[in-house]
């Protein structure tokens, strides 16, 4: 009987200590060996000559809108897009489905939909809203990996933002739940609401007005408040989609002051600027908004210094029609990007820094697994889940709307081209994407916090 179910031969494995030419043997969904000369010992062989074998991407910032808004994006289409881009585990945000994931009942519904329809593994964020503090403990017991709250209007009525009082109460409660982190959308509600109102009331509603209504200052006010409250309550926090260098500075300073805080940014803040709004209109609308080229370069400077902990796609899809219309303030804010998290990150970071592939994999795989305590995930090592992507860097592969697996095929990344290309994606040893085709081999597993 063969020793392995699958072996990956003659690739360069991005392992925990570096990149080395090795074969990788998988049995029962687990990495059993990383050695030379494993050929002839498996039911199935994957030839990875000229390719890298990288840890599967853990996209810790994904909005799948199922149940309730599945016509925006469902687990099936969203997870196919993930698989095609080398992502093996997604962590779903609690906001865009109906019901929103703010209590046990909603959690069970969400989990059931994921188990039925998600091709890759998935974990869930629970929501923190002003009136669900009594629900947090049961969500923790059910296995959410953390909580998410908005410090400004979320755009969804069923997911109201927290004010300072409810945020502090929520943080106190979360601090008591062992291992939990609070992810924060950090923009100041008072400032963004005031500016938005001014522009809308005066009939100024184009994209420049929208940009002006969400200045960097709004992010800084909110991040400062979050840091202060985290220090007071002991609640670990994760600031999602930081769009500016000044925000990263505040987080770095807080880390030095022993606040338990991490920072995420997204590919769109690194590869797009406000110019994309001119080209794409609302398809490139997100909050915080895209920044000008100088601000993007400043964010890269922080990135190079290693001051950013994780990269997530913030895939936030919607119906095509929700991106249309004259009033830019009314258009849905959110960028569709789950399919290209690895493509853009690996390609651009490799081009713009002297980082190794191992360094890059930490932001996309290892750090999310560690910060959100996903067992056996995040690196290629014997004993870990066989979540991986066989990829190469060859030529320039254009992103086209026909190639998108999304339910609504829009993305501001269309037309860009990058050398990174996922050739095959394995989730616990099961092939979900190979040679340009989705492999509908079963379903992903719900990954429970820590167990
Ligand atoms: Zn988001």
Tab-separated table of C-alpha atoms and ligand atoms in Angstrom:
chain	number	residue	atom	x	y	z
A	1	UNK	CA	0.000	0.000	0.000
A	2	UNK	CA	1.386	3.442	-0.859
A	3	UNK	CA	2.610	5.575	2.001
A	4	UNK	CA	0.810	8.705	0.820
A	5	UNK	CA	-2.436	9.724	-0.817
A	6	UNK	CA	-0.674	12.469	-2.738
A	7	UNK	CA	2.896	13.569	-3.247
A	8	UNK	CA	3.998	16.863	-4.729
A	9	UNK	CA	7.232	16.291	-6.576
A	10	UNK	CA	10.180	18.475	-7.554
A	11	UNK	CA	8.747	21.805	-6.415
A	12	UNK	CA	10.367	24.419	-4.199
A	13	UNK	CA	8.637	24.169	-0.838
A	14	UNK	CA	8.175	27.375	1.137
A	15	UNK	CA	8.613	25.766	4.548
A	16	UNK	CA	8.851	27.259	8.025
A	17	UNK	CA	12.564	28.079	7.722
A	18	UNK	CA	12.935	28.973	4.064
A	19	UNK	CA	12.592	27.751	0.507
A	20	UNK	CA	14.006	24.357	-0.396
A	21	UNK	CA	13.738	21.890	-3.294
A	22	UNK	CA	11.798	19.048	-1.670
A	23	UNK	CA	8.909	16.688	-2.243
A	24	UNK	CA	5.893	16.851	0.031
A	25	UNK	CA	3.861	13.785	1.057
A	26	UNK	CA	0.229	13.941	2.174
A	27	UNK	CA	-1.957	11.303	3.850
A	28	UNK	CA	-5.318	11.743	5.581
A	29	UNK	CA	-5.284	15.451	4.743
A	30	UNK	CA	-2.128	16.057	6.773
A	31	UNK	CA	1.439	16.797	5.653
A	32	UNK	CA	3.316	13.603	6.539
A	33	UNK	CA	6.710	14.271	4.991
A	34	UNK	CA	8.787	17.036	3.464
A	35	UNK	CA	11.749	15.176	2.006
A	36	UNK	CA	13.571	14.374	-1.191
A	37	UNK	CA	12.677	11.450	-3.468
A	38	UNK	CA	9.124	10.593	-2.465
A	39	UNK	CA	8.126	9.453	-5.978
A	40	UNK	CA	6.402	6.098	-6.452
A	41	UNK	CA	4.894	6.055	-2.982
A	42	UNK	CA	1.494	7.639	-3.589
A	43	UNK	CA	-1.848	7.130	-5.299
A	44	UNK	CA	-1.579	10.535	-6.897
A	45	UNK	CA	1.399	12.594	-7.975
A	46	UNK	CA	1.501	16.311	-8.675
A	47	UNK	CA	4.508	17.448	-10.674
A	48	UNK	CA	5.602	20.860	-9.455
A	49	UNK	CA	8.730	21.405	-11.519
A	50	UNK	CA	9.469	25.120	-11.856
A	51	UNK	CA	6.830	25.901	-9.235
A	52	UNK	CA	6.744	26.954	-5.624
A	53	UNK	CA	4.632	25.151	-3.054
A	54	UNK	CA	3.328	27.845	-0.728
A	55	UNK	CA	1.108	27.636	2.371
A	56	UNK	CA	-2.580	27.982	1.511
A	57	UNK	CA	-3.787	31.545	1.896
A	58	UNK	CA	-5.996	32.310	4.896
A	59	UNK	CA	-8.172	35.237	3.897
A	60	UNK	CA	-9.305	36.597	7.242
A	61	UNK	CA	-11.451	39.356	5.751
A	62	UNK	CA	-14.216	38.070	3.492
A	63	UNK	CA	-17.855	39.074	3.142
A	64	UNK	CA	-19.893	36.141	1.885
A	65	UNK	CA	-23.482	37.310	1.878
A	66	UNK	CA	-25.171	33.954	2.339
A	67	UNK	CA	-27.773	33.434	3.693
A	68	UNK	CA	-30.011	36.355	2.844
A	69	UNK	CA	-28.059	38.200	0.163
A	70	UNK	CA	-26.753	35.222	-1.792
A	71	UNK	CA	-27.407	37.043	-5.068
A	72	UNK	CA	-24.569	39.402	-4.051
A	73	UNK	CA	-22.211	36.471	-3.397
A	74	UNK	CA	-22.668	33.012	-1.978
A	75	UNK	CA	-20.343	30.469	-0.398
A	76	UNK	CA	-20.207	28.504	-3.638
A	77	UNK	CA	-19.097	31.300	-5.958
A	78	UNK	CA	-16.994	33.090	-3.346
A	79	UNK	CA	-15.133	29.928	-2.371
A	80	UNK	CA	-14.531	28.921	-5.985
A	81	UNK	CA	-12.917	32.321	-6.509
A	82	UNK	CA	-10.859	31.737	-3.354
A	83	UNK	CA	-9.711	28.300	-4.546
A	84	UNK	CA	-8.735	29.672	-7.958
A	85	UNK	CA	-6.472	32.181	-6.231
A	86	UNK	CA	-4.695	29.784	-3.849
A	87	UNK	CA	-6.863	30.529	-0.796
A	88	UNK	CA	-7.655	27.472	1.314
A	89	UNK	CA	-9.487	29.017	4.263
A	90	UNK	CA	-11.762	32.038	4.436
A	91	UNK	CA	-12.931	33.833	7.552
A	92	UNK	CA	-16.348	35.298	6.983
A	93	UNK	CA	-17.431	38.652	8.352
A	94	UNK	CA	-20.692	38.814	10.322
A	95	UNK	CA	-22.325	41.757	8.568
A	96	UNK	CA	-23.689	41.185	5.067
A	97	UNK	CA	-25.886	38.136	5.423
A	98	UNK	CA	-29.387	38.021	6.824
A	99	UNK	CA	-29.481	37.398	9.666
A	100	UNK	CA	-26.213	39.077	10.592
A	101	UNK	CA	-23.996	36.797	12.706
A	102	UNK	CA	-24.725	38.410	16.054
A	103	UNK	CA	-26.284	35.551	18.011
A	104	UNK	CA	-26.236	31.755	18.250
A	105	UNK	CA	-29.213	31.221	15.973
A	106	UNK	CA	-27.686	33.274	13.165
A	107	UNK	CA	-24.360	31.527	13.712
A	108	UNK	CA	-25.951	28.091	13.189
A	109	UNK	CA	-27.597	29.246	9.963
A	110	UNK	CA	-24.386	30.698	8.625
A	111	UNK	CA	-22.400	27.584	9.539
A	112	UNK	CA	-24.926	25.297	7.888
A	113	UNK	CA	-24.777	27.281	4.640
A	114	UNK	CA	-20.990	27.175	4.731
A	115	UNK	CA	-20.912	23.437	5.346
A	116	UNK	CA	-23.267	22.830	2.435
A	117	UNK	CA	-21.738	25.194	-0.088
A	118	UNK	CA	-18.170	26.240	0.750
A	119	UNK	CA	-15.477	24.527	-1.311
A	120	UNK	CA	-12.604	25.631	0.929
A	121	UNK	CA	-12.393	25.571	4.723
A	122	UNK	CA	-14.064	28.435	6.557
A	123	UNK	CA	-14.190	30.065	9.955
A	124	UNK	CA	-16.576	32.705	11.236
A	125	UNK	CA	-16.353	36.097	12.869
A	126	UNK	CA	-19.118	36.968	15.315
A	127	UNK	CA	-20.541	40.497	15.342
A	128	UNK	CA	-20.395	43.058	18.149
A	129	UNK	CA	-23.293	45.536	17.930
A	130	UNK	CA	-24.647	47.788	20.693
A	131	UNK	CA	-27.372	45.396	21.858
A	132	UNK	CA	-25.799	41.922	21.628
A	133	UNK	CA	-23.204	41.977	24.401
A	134	UNK	CA	-25.146	39.223	26.185
A	135	UNK	CA	-24.669	36.983	23.114
A	136	UNK	CA	-20.888	37.167	22.881
A	137	UNK	CA	-20.134	34.325	25.250
A	138	UNK	CA	-22.365	31.852	23.425
A	139	UNK	CA	-20.782	32.812	20.092
A	140	UNK	CA	-17.370	32.212	21.656
A	141	UNK	CA	-18.482	28.795	22.895
A	142	UNK	CA	-19.727	27.946	19.414
A	143	UNK	CA	-16.277	28.613	17.984
A	144	UNK	CA	-16.123	32.046	16.347
A	145	UNK	CA	-12.502	33.138	15.929
A	146	UNK	CA	-13.169	36.676	17.136
A	147	UNK	CA	-15.608	39.563	16.872
A	148	UNK	CA	-16.042	42.433	14.474
A	149	UNK	CA	-17.477	45.891	15.149
A	150	UNK	CA	-17.879	49.082	13.156
A	151	UNK	CA	-16.880	52.468	14.548
A	152	UNK	CA	-18.747	54.216	11.705
A	153	UNK	CA	-21.977	53.526	9.827
A	154	UNK	CA	-21.689	50.018	8.347
A	155	UNK	CA	-24.222	50.663	5.594
A	156	UNK	CA	-26.334	47.761	6.925
A	157	UNK	CA	-29.262	48.539	9.222
A	158	UNK	CA	-29.077	45.160	10.945
A	159	UNK	CA	-25.476	45.813	11.885
A	160	UNK	CA	-25.370	49.171	13.693
A	161	UNK	CA	-22.051	50.688	14.657
A	162	UNK	CA	-20.834	50.918	18.233
A	163	UNK	CA	-20.366	54.227	20.031
A	164	UNK	CA	-17.610	54.677	22.599
A	165	UNK	CA	-19.817	53.480	25.471
A	166	UNK	CA	-21.031	50.278	23.818
A	167	UNK	CA	-17.575	49.627	22.378
A	168	UNK	CA	-16.042	49.811	25.833
A	169	UNK	CA	-18.711	47.511	27.265
A	170	UNK	CA	-18.172	45.071	24.422
A	171	UNK	CA	-14.419	45.159	24.872
A	172	UNK	CA	-14.739	44.440	28.576
A	173	UNK	CA	-16.885	41.405	27.767
A	174	UNK	CA	-14.560	40.173	25.009
A	175	UNK	CA	-11.489	40.588	27.228
A	176	UNK	CA	-12.988	37.919	29.515
A	177	UNK	CA	-13.399	35.419	26.646
A	178	UNK	CA	-10.094	33.643	26.409
A	179	UNK	CA	-8.301	34.001	23.092
A	180	UNK	CA	-10.784	36.374	21.454
A	181	UNK	CA	-9.763	39.362	19.333
A	182	UNK	CA	-11.966	42.294	18.333
A	183	UNK	CA	-11.585	43.369	14.696
A	184	UNK	CA	-12.466	47.003	14.157
A	185	UNK	CA	-13.526	49.011	11.167
A	186	UNK	CA	-11.861	52.173	12.386
A	187	UNK	CA	-13.268	55.375	10.952
A	188	UNK	CA	-14.767	58.027	13.211
A	189	UNK	CA	-18.542	58.130	12.830
A	190	UNK	CA	-19.007	61.715	14.011
A	191	UNK	CA	-16.591	63.133	11.440
A	192	UNK	CA	-17.586	60.934	8.474
A	193	UNK	CA	-21.317	61.460	9.169
A	194	UNK	CA	-20.889	65.238	9.454
A	195	UNK	CA	-18.851	65.543	6.261
A	196	UNK	CA	-21.095	63.158	4.296
A	197	UNK	CA	-24.152	65.149	5.307
A	198	UNK	CA	-22.540	68.418	4.208
A	199	UNK	CA	-21.646	67.082	0.765
A	200	UNK	CA	-24.968	65.354	0.191
A	201	UNK	CA	-27.029	68.331	1.336
A	202	UNK	CA	-25.158	70.666	-0.962
A	203	UNK	CA	-25.696	68.277	-3.887
A	204	UNK	CA	-22.015	67.430	-4.221
A	205	UNK	CA	-22.031	63.674	-4.606
A	206	UNK	CA	-19.296	62.680	-7.017
A	207	UNK	CA	-16.358	60.473	-6.097
A	208	UNK	CA	-14.119	63.384	-5.099
A	209	UNK	CA	-16.750	64.530	-2.613
A	210	UNK	CA	-16.942	60.998	-1.250
A	211	UNK	CA	-13.151	60.905	-0.853
A	212	UNK	CA	-13.236	64.232	0.958
A	213	UNK	CA	-15.922	62.935	3.312
A	214	UNK	CA	-13.636	60.138	4.525
A	215	UNK	CA	-10.281	61.751	5.266
A	216	UNK	CA	-7.301	60.015	6.840
A	217	UNK	CA	-8.069	62.027	9.973
A	218	UNK	CA	-11.281	59.991	10.471
A	219	UNK	CA	-9.230	56.805	10.580
A	220	UNK	CA	-6.742	58.289	13.023
A	221	UNK	CA	-9.410	59.480	15.474
A	222	UNK	CA	-10.999	56.019	15.541
A	223	UNK	CA	-7.708	54.121	15.819
A	224	UNK	CA	-6.682	56.343	18.755
A	225	UNK	CA	-9.990	55.642	20.542
A	226	UNK	CA	-9.653	51.914	19.881
A	227	UNK	CA	-6.115	51.856	21.270
A	228	UNK	CA	-7.142	53.778	24.362
A	229	UNK	CA	-10.064	51.452	25.094
A	230	UNK	CA	-7.992	48.361	24.400
A	231	UNK	CA	-5.414	49.601	26.889
A	232	UNK	CA	-8.141	50.227	29.480
A	233	UNK	CA	-10.025	46.968	29.028
A	234	UNK	CA	-7.271	44.540	28.005
A	235	UNK	CA	-9.256	43.515	24.919
A	236	UNK	CA	-6.961	42.408	22.044
A	237	UNK	CA	-7.769	44.315	18.845
A	238	UNK	CA	-7.107	43.936	15.133
A	239	UNK	CA	-7.544	47.058	13.023
A	240	UNK	CA	-8.808	45.945	9.628
A	241	UNK	CA	-8.115	47.614	6.285
A	242	UNK	CA	-5.756	50.338	7.481
A	243	UNK	CA	-5.314	52.579	4.449
A	244	UNK	CA	-2.661	55.051	5.613
A	245	UNK	CA	0.857	55.218	7.017
A	246	UNK	CA	-0.250	57.496	9.864
A	247	UNK	CA	-2.660	54.791	11.073
A	248	UNK	CA	0.131	52.233	11.058
A	249	UNK	CA	2.301	54.639	13.076
A	250	UNK	CA	-0.341	54.772	15.824
A	251	UNK	CA	-0.551	50.973	15.873
A	252	UNK	CA	3.223	50.531	15.985
A	253	UNK	CA	3.462	52.973	18.869
A	254	UNK	CA	0.682	51.114	20.714
A	255	UNK	CA	2.523	47.809	20.203
A	256	UNK	CA	5.585	49.389	21.816
A	257	UNK	CA	3.345	50.357	24.734
A	258	UNK	CA	2.298	46.703	25.068
A	259	UNK	CA	-1.203	47.064	23.679
A	260	UNK	CA	-2.307	43.753	22.144
A	261	UNK	CA	-2.973	45.095	18.660
A	262	UNK	CA	-2.403	43.989	15.062
A	263	UNK	CA	-2.903	45.713	11.718
A	264	UNK	CA	-4.357	44.499	8.457
A	265	UNK	CA	-4.219	46.130	5.074
A	266	UNK	CA	-5.636	44.993	1.732
A	267	UNK	CA	-4.204	44.660	-1.784
A	268	UNK	CA	-6.356	47.540	-3.027
A	269	UNK	CA	-4.632	50.019	-0.718
A	270	UNK	CA	-1.275	48.844	-2.058
A	271	UNK	CA	-1.940	48.543	-5.783
A	272	UNK	CA	-4.703	51.065	-6.493
A	273	UNK	CA	-4.891	54.806	-5.935
A	274	UNK	CA	-7.669	57.385	-6.249
A	275	UNK	CA	-7.010	57.211	-10.002
A	276	UNK	CA	-8.890	53.893	-10.025
A	277	UNK	CA	-12.046	55.791	-9.069
A	278	UNK	CA	-11.681	57.892	-12.162
A	279	UNK	CA	-11.385	54.759	-14.262
A	280	UNK	CA	-13.902	52.517	-12.511
A	281	UNK	CA	-16.308	54.736	-10.626
A	282	UNK	CA	-18.076	52.964	-7.774
A	283	UNK	CA	-16.542	49.553	-8.621
A	284	UNK	CA	-13.463	50.962	-6.865
A	285	UNK	CA	-15.466	52.450	-3.982
A	286	UNK	CA	-14.556	51.189	-0.527
A	287	UNK	CA	-14.258	52.539	3.003
A	288	UNK	CA	-11.791	53.772	4.033
A	289	UNK	CA	-11.438	54.967	0.448
A	290	UNK	CA	-8.497	54.520	-1.878
A	291	UNK	CA	-5.825	57.108	-1.180
A	292	UNK	CA	-3.679	59.338	-3.409
A	293	UNK	CA	-0.380	58.006	-4.851
A	294	UNK	CA	1.740	59.717	-2.170
A	295	UNK	CA	-0.276	58.133	0.630
A	296	UNK	CA	-0.003	54.732	-1.075
A	297	UNK	CA	3.775	55.084	-1.308
A	298	UNK	CA	3.899	56.068	2.383
A	299	UNK	CA	1.909	52.925	3.260
A	300	UNK	CA	4.439	50.848	1.297
A	301	UNK	CA	7.203	52.336	3.431
A	302	UNK	CA	5.480	51.014	6.575
A	303	UNK	CA	4.894	47.727	4.833
A	304	UNK	CA	8.595	47.306	4.024
A	305	UNK	CA	9.433	47.885	7.673
A	306	UNK	CA	7.237	44.937	8.650
A	307	UNK	CA	4.728	47.079	10.538
A	308	UNK	CA	1.686	45.392	8.986
A	309	UNK	CA	0.670	41.999	10.360
A	310	UNK	CA	-1.878	40.535	7.944
A	311	UNK	CA	-3.235	40.985	4.441
A	312	UNK	CA	-6.904	40.288	3.737
A	313	UNK	CA	-8.920	40.831	0.573
A	314	UNK	CA	-11.917	42.558	2.234
A	315	UNK	CA	-13.902	40.931	-0.563
A	316	UNK	CA	-17.162	42.856	-0.306
A	317	UNK	CA	-19.277	42.085	-3.361
A	318	UNK	CA	-22.702	43.329	-4.396
A	319	UNK	CA	-25.102	43.320	-7.338
A	320	UNK	CA	-23.782	45.074	-10.446
A	321	UNK	CA	-26.639	47.546	-10.274
A	322	UNK	CA	-25.547	48.654	-6.776
A	323	UNK	CA	-22.363	50.071	-8.320
A	324	UNK	CA	-24.270	52.270	-10.736
A	325	UNK	CA	-26.051	55.636	-10.492
A	326	UNK	CA	-25.106	59.285	-10.334
A	327	UNK	CA	-24.876	59.638	-6.566
A	328	UNK	CA	-21.541	58.165	-5.511
A	329	UNK	CA	-22.574	58.222	-1.837
A	330	UNK	CA	-25.473	55.850	-2.588
A	331	UNK	CA	-23.389	53.244	-4.434
A	332	UNK	CA	-22.341	50.166	-2.468
A	333	UNK	CA	-18.896	50.485	-0.934
A	334	UNK	CA	-16.811	47.348	-1.270
A	335	UNK	CA	-14.249	45.852	-3.606
A	336	UNK	CA	-14.484	42.365	-5.064
A	337	UNK	CA	-11.047	40.849	-4.608
A	338	UNK	CA	-11.013	37.399	-2.973
A	339	UNK	CA	-9.710	35.745	-6.136
A	340	UNK	CA	-6.580	37.881	-6.348
A	341	UNK	CA	-5.338	38.249	-2.788
A	342	UNK	CA	-2.332	35.991	-3.383
A	343	UNK	CA	-1.863	37.035	-7.011
A	344	UNK	CA	-1.478	40.706	-6.141
A	345	UNK	CA	0.268	40.292	-2.801
A	346	UNK	CA	2.917	37.774	-3.888
A	347	UNK	CA	3.585	39.569	-7.176
A	348	UNK	CA	3.767	43.107	-5.845
A	349	UNK	CA	5.618	42.433	-2.599
A	350	UNK	CA	8.185	40.404	-4.505
A	351	UNK	CA	8.632	43.297	-6.917
A	352	UNK	CA	8.681	46.131	-4.397
A	353	UNK	CA	10.640	44.646	-1.489
A	354	UNK	CA	13.534	42.258	-0.957
A	355	UNK	CA	11.320	39.895	1.016
A	356	UNK	CA	11.472	36.115	0.569
A	357	UNK	CA	8.379	34.081	-0.275
A	358	UNK	CA	8.458	32.851	3.310
A	359	UNK	CA	8.240	36.451	4.557
A	360	UNK	CA	5.247	37.060	2.292
A	361	UNK	CA	3.542	33.830	3.377
A	362	UNK	CA	3.614	35.016	6.970
A	363	UNK	CA	1.233	37.892	6.234
A	364	UNK	CA	-1.113	35.775	4.155
A	365	UNK	CA	-1.041	32.470	6.031
A	366	UNK	CA	1.002	32.174	9.225
A	367	UNK	CA	-0.011	35.386	10.974
A	368	UNK	CA	-3.771	34.978	10.392
A	369	UNK	CA	-3.554	31.368	11.629
A	370	UNK	CA	-1.712	32.464	14.750
A	371	UNK	CA	-3.655	35.635	15.528
A	372	UNK	CA	-7.030	33.906	15.130
A	373	UNK	CA	-5.842	30.538	16.462
A	374	UNK	CA	-6.735	28.258	13.592
A	375	UNK	CA	-5.373	24.866	14.550
A	376	UNK	CA	-2.890	23.126	12.196
A	377	UNK	CA	-3.038	25.893	9.613
A	378	UNK	CA	-0.752	28.626	8.299
A	379	UNK	CA	2.509	26.871	7.383
A	380	UNK	CA	3.936	23.892	5.546
A	381	UNK	CA	5.299	21.591	8.196
A	382	UNK	CA	4.886	17.895	9.021
A	383	UNK	CA	1.716	17.462	11.102
A	384	UNK	CA	-0.067	20.513	9.658
A	385	UNK	CA	-3.149	20.399	7.419
A	386	UNK	CA	-2.152	19.937	3.778
A	387	UNK	CA	-3.488	23.352	2.753
A	388	UNK	CA	-1.300	24.620	-0.017
A	389	UNK	CA	-0.986	26.184	-3.399
A	390	UNK	CA	1.360	25.153	-6.208
A	391	UNK	CA	2.177	28.391	-7.994
A	392	UNK	CA	4.666	29.950	-10.320
A	393	UNK	CA	5.750	33.389	-11.402
A	394	UNK	CA	5.797	33.383	-15.171
A	395	UNK	CA	4.931	36.031	-17.695
A	396	UNK	CA	2.134	38.486	-17.101
A	397	UNK	CA	-1.292	37.043	-16.500
A	398	UNK	CA	-4.116	39.459	-17.149
A	399	UNK	CA	-7.145	39.606	-14.891
A	400	UNK	CA	-10.284	39.506	-17.020
A	401	UNK	CA	-13.922	39.759	-15.991
A	402	UNK	CA	-14.647	36.445	-17.783
A	403	UNK	CA	-12.111	34.776	-15.493
A	404	UNK	CA	-13.851	35.929	-12.299
A	405	UNK	CA	-15.795	33.284	-10.382
A	406	UNK	CA	-17.843	35.918	-8.558
A	407	UNK	CA	-21.591	35.961	-8.828
A	408	UNK	CA	-21.307	39.584	-9.989
A	409	UNK	CA	-18.307	39.812	-12.246
A	410	UNK	CA	-16.901	43.223	-11.454
A	411	UNK	CA	-13.572	44.130	-9.900
A	412	UNK	CA	-11.248	47.125	-10.192
A	413	UNK	CA	-8.404	44.636	-10.698
A	414	UNK	CA	-9.676	43.728	-14.177
A	415	UNK	CA	-7.064	44.662	-16.773
A	416	UNK	CA	-4.121	44.486	-14.353
A	417	UNK	CA	-1.561	41.762	-14.908
A	418	UNK	CA	0.733	39.962	-12.514
A	419	UNK	CA	3.305	37.154	-12.737
A	420	UNK	CA	1.913	35.034	-9.859
A	421	UNK	CA	-0.323	32.234	-11.006
A	422	UNK	CA	-1.965	29.531	-8.888
A	423	UNK	CA	-1.627	26.194	-10.703
A	424	UNK	CA	-3.204	23.900	-8.117
A	425	UNK	CA	-4.847	24.461	-4.737
A	426	UNK	CA	-5.239	21.731	-2.117
A	427	UNK	CA	-7.437	21.933	0.992
A	428	UNK	CA	-6.439	19.259	3.520
A	429	UNK	CA	-4.973	17.284	0.622
A	430	UNK	CA	-8.111	17.580	-1.518
A	431	UNK	CA	-7.627	19.298	-4.887
A	432	UNK	CA	-10.081	22.184	-5.306
A	433	UNK	CA	-8.459	23.900	-8.277
A	434	UNK	CA	-6.114	22.489	-10.919
A	435	UNK	CA	-4.893	23.683	-14.330
A	436	UNK	CA	-7.352	26.510	-14.577
A	437	UNK	CA	-10.382	24.464	-13.518
A	438	UNK	CA	-12.374	24.233	-10.297
A	439	UNK	CA	-12.348	20.699	-8.881
A	440	UNK	CA	-15.661	20.137	-7.167
A	441	UNK	CA	-14.246	17.592	-4.757
A	442	UNK	CA	-16.495	17.735	-1.711
A	443	UNK	CA	-16.843	20.579	0.723
A	444	UNK	CA	-14.719	22.575	3.124
A	445	UNK	CA	-14.852	22.169	6.870
A	446	UNK	CA	-15.913	24.639	9.531
A	447	UNK	CA	-12.773	25.541	11.427
A	448	UNK	CA	-13.463	26.158	15.030
A	449	UNK	CA	-11.340	28.490	17.097
A	450	UNK	CA	-8.427	26.618	18.624
A	451	UNK	CA	-9.787	23.026	18.646
B	1	LIG	ZN1	-14.860	44.378	5.308
